[in-house]
Tab-separated table of C-alpha atoms in Angstrom:
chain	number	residue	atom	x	y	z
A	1	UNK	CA	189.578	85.975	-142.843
A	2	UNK	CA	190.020	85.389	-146.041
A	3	UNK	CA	192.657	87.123	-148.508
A	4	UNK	CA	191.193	89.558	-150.777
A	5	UNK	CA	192.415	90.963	-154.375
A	6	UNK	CA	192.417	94.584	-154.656
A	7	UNK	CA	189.107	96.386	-156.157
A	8	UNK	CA	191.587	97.414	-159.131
A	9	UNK	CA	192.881	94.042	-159.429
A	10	UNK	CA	189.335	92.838	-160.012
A	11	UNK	CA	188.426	95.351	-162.466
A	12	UNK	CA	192.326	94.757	-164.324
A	13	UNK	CA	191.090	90.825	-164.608
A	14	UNK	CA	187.586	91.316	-165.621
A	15	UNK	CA	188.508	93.020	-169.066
A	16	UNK	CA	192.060	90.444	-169.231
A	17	UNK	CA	189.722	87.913	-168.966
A	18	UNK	CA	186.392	88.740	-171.813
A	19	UNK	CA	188.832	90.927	-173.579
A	20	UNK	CA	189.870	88.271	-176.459
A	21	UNK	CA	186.071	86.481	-175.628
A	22	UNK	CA	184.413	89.825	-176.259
A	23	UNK	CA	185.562	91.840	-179.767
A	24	UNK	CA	183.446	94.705	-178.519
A	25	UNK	CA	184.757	95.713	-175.524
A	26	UNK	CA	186.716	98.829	-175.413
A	27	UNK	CA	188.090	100.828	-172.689
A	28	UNK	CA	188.564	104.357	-172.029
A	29	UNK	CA	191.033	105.562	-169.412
A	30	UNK	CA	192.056	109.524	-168.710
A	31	UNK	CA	195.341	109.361	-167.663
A	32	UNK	CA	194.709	106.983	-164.780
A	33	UNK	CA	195.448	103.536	-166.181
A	34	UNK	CA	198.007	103.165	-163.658
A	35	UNK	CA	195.906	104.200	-160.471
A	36	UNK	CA	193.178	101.375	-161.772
A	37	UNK	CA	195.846	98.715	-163.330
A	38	UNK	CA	194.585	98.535	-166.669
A	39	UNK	CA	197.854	99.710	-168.127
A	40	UNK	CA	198.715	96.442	-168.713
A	41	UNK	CA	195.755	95.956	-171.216
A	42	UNK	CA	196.964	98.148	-173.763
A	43	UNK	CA	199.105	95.270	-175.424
A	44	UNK	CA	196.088	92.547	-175.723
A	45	UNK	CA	193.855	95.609	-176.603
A	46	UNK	CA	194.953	97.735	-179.503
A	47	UNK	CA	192.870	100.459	-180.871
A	48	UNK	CA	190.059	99.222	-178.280
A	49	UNK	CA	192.314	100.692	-175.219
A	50	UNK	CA	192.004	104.658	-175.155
A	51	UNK	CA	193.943	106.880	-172.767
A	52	UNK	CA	192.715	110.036	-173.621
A	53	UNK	CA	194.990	111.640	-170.624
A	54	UNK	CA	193.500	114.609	-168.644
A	55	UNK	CA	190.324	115.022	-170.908
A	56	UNK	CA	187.681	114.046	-168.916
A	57	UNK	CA	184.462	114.592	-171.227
A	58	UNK	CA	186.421	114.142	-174.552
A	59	UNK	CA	186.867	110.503	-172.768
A	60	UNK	CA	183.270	109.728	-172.647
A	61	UNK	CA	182.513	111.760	-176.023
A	62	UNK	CA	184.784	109.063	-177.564
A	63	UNK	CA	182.837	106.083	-175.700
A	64	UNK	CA	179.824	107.272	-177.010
A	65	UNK	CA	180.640	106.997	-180.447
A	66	UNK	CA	182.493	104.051	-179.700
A	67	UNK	CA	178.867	102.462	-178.571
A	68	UNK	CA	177.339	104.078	-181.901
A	69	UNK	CA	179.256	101.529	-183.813
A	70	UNK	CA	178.403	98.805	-181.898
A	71	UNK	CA	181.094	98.577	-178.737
A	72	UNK	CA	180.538	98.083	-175.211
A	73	UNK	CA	182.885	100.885	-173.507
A	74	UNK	CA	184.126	100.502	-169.808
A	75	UNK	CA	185.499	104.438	-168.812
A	76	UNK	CA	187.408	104.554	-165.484
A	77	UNK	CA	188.378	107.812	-163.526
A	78	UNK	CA	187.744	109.389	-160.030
A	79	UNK	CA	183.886	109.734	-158.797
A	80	UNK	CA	183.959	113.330	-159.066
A	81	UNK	CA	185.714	113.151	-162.533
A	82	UNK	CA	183.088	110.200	-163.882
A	83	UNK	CA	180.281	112.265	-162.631
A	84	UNK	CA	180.232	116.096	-162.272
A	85	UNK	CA	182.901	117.185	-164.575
A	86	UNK	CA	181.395	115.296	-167.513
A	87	UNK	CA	177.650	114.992	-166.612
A	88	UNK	CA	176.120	116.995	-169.347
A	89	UNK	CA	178.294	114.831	-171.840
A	90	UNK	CA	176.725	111.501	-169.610
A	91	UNK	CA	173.650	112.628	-169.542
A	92	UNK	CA	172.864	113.802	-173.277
A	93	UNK	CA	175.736	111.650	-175.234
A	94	UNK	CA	175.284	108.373	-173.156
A	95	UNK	CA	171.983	108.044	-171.487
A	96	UNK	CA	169.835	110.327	-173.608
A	97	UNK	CA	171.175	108.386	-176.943
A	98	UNK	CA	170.308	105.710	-175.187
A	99	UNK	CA	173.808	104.450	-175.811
A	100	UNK	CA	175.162	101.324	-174.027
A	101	UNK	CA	178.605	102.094	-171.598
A	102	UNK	CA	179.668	101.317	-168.017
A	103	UNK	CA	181.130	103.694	-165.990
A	104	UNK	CA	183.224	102.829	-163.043
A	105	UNK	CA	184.189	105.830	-160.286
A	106	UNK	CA	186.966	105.199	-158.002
A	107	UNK	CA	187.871	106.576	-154.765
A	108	UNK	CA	184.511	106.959	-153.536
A	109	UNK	CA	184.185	109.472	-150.743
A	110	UNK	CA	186.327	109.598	-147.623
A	111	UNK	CA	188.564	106.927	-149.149
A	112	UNK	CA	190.003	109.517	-151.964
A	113	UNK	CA	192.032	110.244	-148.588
A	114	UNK	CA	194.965	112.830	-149.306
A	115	UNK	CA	193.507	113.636	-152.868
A	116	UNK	CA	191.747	116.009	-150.603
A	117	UNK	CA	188.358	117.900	-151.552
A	118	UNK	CA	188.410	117.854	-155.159
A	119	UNK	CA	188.928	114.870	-155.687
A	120	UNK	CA	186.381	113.863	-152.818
A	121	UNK	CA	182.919	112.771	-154.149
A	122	UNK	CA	180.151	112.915	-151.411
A	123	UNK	CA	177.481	113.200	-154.783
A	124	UNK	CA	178.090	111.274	-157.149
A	125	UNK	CA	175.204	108.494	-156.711
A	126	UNK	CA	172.692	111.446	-156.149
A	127	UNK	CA	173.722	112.654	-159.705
A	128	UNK	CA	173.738	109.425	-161.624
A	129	UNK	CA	170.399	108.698	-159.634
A	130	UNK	CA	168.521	110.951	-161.626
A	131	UNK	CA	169.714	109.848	-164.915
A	132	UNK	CA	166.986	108.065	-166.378
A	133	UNK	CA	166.850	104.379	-166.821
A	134	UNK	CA	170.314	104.741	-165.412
A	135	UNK	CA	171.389	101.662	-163.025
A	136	UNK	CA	174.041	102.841	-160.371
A	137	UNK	CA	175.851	100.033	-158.144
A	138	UNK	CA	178.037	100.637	-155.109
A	139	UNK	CA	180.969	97.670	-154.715
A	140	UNK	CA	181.112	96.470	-151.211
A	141	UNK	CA	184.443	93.982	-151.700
A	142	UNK	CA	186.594	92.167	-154.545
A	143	UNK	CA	183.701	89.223	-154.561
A	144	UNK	CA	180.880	91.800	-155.130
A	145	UNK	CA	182.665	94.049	-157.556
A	146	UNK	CA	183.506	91.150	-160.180
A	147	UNK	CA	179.980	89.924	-159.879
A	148	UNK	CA	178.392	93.443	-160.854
A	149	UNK	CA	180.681	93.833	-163.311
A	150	UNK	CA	180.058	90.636	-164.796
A	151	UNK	CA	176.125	91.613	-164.761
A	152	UNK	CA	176.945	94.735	-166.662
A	153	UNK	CA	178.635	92.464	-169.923
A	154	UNK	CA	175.212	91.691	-170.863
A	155	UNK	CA	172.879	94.734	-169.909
A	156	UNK	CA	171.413	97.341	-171.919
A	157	UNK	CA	172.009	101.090	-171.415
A	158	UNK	CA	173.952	103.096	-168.857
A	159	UNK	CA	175.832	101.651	-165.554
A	160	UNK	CA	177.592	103.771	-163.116
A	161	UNK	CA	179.778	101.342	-160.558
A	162	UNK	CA	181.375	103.850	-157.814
A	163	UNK	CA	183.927	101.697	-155.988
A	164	UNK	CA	187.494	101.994	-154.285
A	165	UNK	CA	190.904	100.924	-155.320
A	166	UNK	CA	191.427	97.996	-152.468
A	167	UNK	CA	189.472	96.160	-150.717
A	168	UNK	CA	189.750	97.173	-147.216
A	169	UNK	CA	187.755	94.264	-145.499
A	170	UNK	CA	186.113	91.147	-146.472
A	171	UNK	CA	182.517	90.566	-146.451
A	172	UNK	CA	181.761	87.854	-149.175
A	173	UNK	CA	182.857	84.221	-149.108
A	174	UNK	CA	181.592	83.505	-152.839
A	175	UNK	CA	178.601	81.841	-152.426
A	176	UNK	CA	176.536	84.710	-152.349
A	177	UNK	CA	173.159	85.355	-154.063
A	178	UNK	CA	173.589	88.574	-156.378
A	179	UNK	CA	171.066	88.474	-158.323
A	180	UNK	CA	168.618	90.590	-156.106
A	181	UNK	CA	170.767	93.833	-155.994
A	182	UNK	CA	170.632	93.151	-151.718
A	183	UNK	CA	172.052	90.899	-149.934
A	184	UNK	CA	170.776	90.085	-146.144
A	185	UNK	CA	173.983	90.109	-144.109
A	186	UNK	CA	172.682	89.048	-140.604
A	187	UNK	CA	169.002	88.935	-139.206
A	188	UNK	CA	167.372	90.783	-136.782
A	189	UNK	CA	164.680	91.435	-134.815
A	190	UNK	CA	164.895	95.095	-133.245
A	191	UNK	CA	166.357	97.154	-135.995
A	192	UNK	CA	167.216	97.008	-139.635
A	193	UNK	CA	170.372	99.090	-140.426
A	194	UNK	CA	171.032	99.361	-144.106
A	195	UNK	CA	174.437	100.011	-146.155
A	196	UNK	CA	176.635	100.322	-148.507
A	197	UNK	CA	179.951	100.252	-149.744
A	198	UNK	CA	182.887	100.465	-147.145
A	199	UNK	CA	180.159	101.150	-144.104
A	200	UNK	CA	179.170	97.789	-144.411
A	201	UNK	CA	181.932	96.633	-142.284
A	202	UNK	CA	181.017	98.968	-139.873
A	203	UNK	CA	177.739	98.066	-139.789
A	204	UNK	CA	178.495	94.826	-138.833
A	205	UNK	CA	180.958	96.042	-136.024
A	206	UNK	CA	177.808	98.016	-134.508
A	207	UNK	CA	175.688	94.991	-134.543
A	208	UNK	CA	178.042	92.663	-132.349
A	209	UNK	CA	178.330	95.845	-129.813
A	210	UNK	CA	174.451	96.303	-130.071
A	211	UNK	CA	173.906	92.405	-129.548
A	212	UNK	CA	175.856	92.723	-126.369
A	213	UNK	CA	173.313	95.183	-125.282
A	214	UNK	CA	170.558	92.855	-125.859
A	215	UNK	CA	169.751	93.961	-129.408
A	216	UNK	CA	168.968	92.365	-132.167
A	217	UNK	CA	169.954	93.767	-135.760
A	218	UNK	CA	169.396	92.845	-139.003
A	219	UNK	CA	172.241	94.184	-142.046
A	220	UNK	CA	171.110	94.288	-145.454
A	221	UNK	CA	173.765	95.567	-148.363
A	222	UNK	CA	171.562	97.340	-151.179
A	223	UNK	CA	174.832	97.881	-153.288
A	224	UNK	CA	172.246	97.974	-156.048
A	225	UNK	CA	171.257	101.813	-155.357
A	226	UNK	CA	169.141	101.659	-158.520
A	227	UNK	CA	166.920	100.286	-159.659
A	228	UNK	CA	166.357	99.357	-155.723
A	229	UNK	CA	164.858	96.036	-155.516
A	230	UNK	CA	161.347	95.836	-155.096
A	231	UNK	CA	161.510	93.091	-152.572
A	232	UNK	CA	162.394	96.005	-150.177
A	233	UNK	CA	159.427	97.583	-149.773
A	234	UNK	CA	157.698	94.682	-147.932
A	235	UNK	CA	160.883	93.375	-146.521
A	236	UNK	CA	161.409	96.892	-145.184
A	237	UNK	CA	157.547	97.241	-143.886
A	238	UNK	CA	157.327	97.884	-139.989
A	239	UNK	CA	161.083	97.922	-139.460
A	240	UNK	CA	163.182	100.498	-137.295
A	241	UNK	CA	165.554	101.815	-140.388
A	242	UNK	CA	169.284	102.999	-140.090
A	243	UNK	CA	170.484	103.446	-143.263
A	244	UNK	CA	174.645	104.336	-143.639
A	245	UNK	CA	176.545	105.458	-146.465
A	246	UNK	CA	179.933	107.070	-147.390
A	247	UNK	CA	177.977	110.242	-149.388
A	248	UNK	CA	175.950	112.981	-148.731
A	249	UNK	CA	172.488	111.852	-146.614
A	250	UNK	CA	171.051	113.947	-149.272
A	251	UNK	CA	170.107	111.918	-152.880
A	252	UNK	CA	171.971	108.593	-151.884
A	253	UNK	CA	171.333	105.682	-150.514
A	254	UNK	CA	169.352	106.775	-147.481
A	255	UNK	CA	166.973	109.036	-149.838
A	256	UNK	CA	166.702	106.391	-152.070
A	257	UNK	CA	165.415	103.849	-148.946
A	258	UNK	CA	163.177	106.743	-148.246
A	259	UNK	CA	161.445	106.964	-151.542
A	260	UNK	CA	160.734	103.686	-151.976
A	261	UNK	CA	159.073	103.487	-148.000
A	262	UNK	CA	157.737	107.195	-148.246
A	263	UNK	CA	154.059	105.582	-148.127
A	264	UNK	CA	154.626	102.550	-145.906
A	265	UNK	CA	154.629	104.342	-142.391
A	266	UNK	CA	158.648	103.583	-141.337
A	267	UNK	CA	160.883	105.846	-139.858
A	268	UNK	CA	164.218	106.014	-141.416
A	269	UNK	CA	167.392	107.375	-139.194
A	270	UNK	CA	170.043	108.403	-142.357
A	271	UNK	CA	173.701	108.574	-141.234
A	272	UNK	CA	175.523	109.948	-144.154
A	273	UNK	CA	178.313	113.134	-144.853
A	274	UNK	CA	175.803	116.311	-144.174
A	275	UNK	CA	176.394	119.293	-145.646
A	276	UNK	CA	180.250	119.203	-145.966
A	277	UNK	CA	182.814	118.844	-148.661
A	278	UNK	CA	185.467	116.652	-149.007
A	279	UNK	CA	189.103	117.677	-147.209
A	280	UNK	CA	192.925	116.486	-147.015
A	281	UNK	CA	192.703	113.659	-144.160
A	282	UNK	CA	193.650	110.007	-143.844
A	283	UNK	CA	190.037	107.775	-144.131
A	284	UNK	CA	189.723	106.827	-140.213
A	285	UNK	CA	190.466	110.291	-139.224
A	286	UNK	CA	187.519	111.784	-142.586
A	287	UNK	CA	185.259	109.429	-141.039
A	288	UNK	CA	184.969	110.718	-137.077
A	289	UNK	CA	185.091	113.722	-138.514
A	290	UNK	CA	181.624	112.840	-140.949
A	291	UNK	CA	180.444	110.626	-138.364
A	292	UNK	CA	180.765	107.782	-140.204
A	293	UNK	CA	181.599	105.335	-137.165
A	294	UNK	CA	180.550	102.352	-135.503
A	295	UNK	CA	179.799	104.261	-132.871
A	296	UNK	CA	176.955	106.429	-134.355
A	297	UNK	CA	175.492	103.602	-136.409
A	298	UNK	CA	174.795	102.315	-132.469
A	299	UNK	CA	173.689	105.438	-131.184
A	300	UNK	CA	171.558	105.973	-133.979
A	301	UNK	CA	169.824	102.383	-133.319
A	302	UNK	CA	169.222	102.733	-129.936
A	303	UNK	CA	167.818	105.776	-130.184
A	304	UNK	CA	164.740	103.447	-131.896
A	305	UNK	CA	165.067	100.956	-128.127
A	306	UNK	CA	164.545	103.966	-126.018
């Protein structure tokens, strides 16, 4: 297994590194440089570093007329800070001016551990979802963060990244094909199970187990949740579909999976948080009690062999 760099390490050395390349960069923290690293920046920055401290939407009022004049902004806080404490100032002063900025929410569901239910977000992509011509990513590892980032230098518009702080587990090597916004993991014949984010790794658990049962299951990452790529649809056609995600089943990945195949006669099995908030709790305990296991992604998959 290879060693990995923290998510926040990633995100830290993406801006250190186009910072003195790129003149109009800026970034916006709200009182959380510290949680994501970029303290550090401040120094190499100047006036392009804000902390605004605790003011959420004042943070990405400010990015918005920092775009205005011609600036890229990256804005950092907590999913449920980045999304529905300041989505009326996202919505109408970013993606309605058609304004370019990146937004990257951290501590995406169950892993905001001890932060507890505030600070749990279990919505976030279903919000940013229906932000139009919005793109929203979700970072599987260290490898896969840096490359979305590094897409979003160039683009056009509004980006919502929801990630984690660390990297927990490994699934990239580097020599990965990005450009897609999907990456097949392993292939299969039986089922497709689909994920994102941190139940990747435990999608890839439940295929060794399943594979021992005489099953054979494909894994496919869609960390781009959208635009989803249009190769899906006929990739997807005929398949058994388990799709897994650390967020609500409703507006996420799995409804996204099931708009795009809502006319292609598949069945899609969503495992997902469902109808719950977030709560105090360490992340292996928050995810047996979500049912977001290795165990269920198998039980949902045979449930297509029976």
């Amino acid at each position: 297994m290879r060693e990995t760099k923290e998510m926040r390490e990633v995100y830290r050395d993406f801006l250190l590194e186009h910072v003195e390349k790129r003149e109009d960069l800026a970034v916006l923290e709200a009182d959380l440089s510290s949680s994501m690293k970029t303290d550090s920046l401040k120094k190499k920055m100047g006036k392009r570093y804000i902390n605004v401290g605790i003011m959420e939407a004042q943070m990405v009022g400010a990015a918005a007329g920092l775009s205005v004049t011609g600036l890229k902004p990256y804005i950092h806080t907590f999913g449920p800070f980045a999304s529905r404490r300041v989505y009326d100032q996202v919505f109408i002063s970013l993606a309605y001016a058609q304004l370019n900025a990146t937004i990257i929410g951290s501590d995406a569901g169950v892993t905001a551990e001890m932060n507890g239910g505030t600070h749990m977000p279990f919505e976030e992509l279903a919000l940013m979802r229906i932000i139009p011509k919005a793109t929203v990513y979700e970072a599987v590892d260290d490898i896969q963060f840096k490359a979305i980032l590094e897409e979003t230098l160039d683009s056009d518009g509004f980006n919502y990244i929801r990630t984690i702080r660390k990297t927990p587990y490994p699934i990239f090597n580097g020599t990965e094909d990005f450009s897609k916004g999907f990456v097949q993991i392993t292939n299969g014949s039986d089922a497709t199970i689909i994920a994102s984010g941190i139940m990747v790794q435990y999608a890839l658990e439940a295929v060794k187990i399943l594979e021992e049962r005489g099953i054979s299951t494909s894994v496919i990452n869609v960390f781009r949740i959208k635009p989803l790529p249009i190769e899906l649809k006929e990739l997807l056609s005929g398949q058994n579909i388990v799709t897994v995600e650390n967020h609500n089943k409703i507006g996420g990945l799995g409804s996204a999976i099931c708009e795009l195949m809502d006319e292609q006669n598949v069945q899609v099995k969503r495992i997902g948080v469902d109808e719950q908030f977030g709560q105090v709790g360490k992340e292996a305990y928050l995810r047996e009690v979500y049912g977001l296991t290795t165990e269920k992604i198998v039980e949902k998959v045979e449930e297509y062999i029976k």
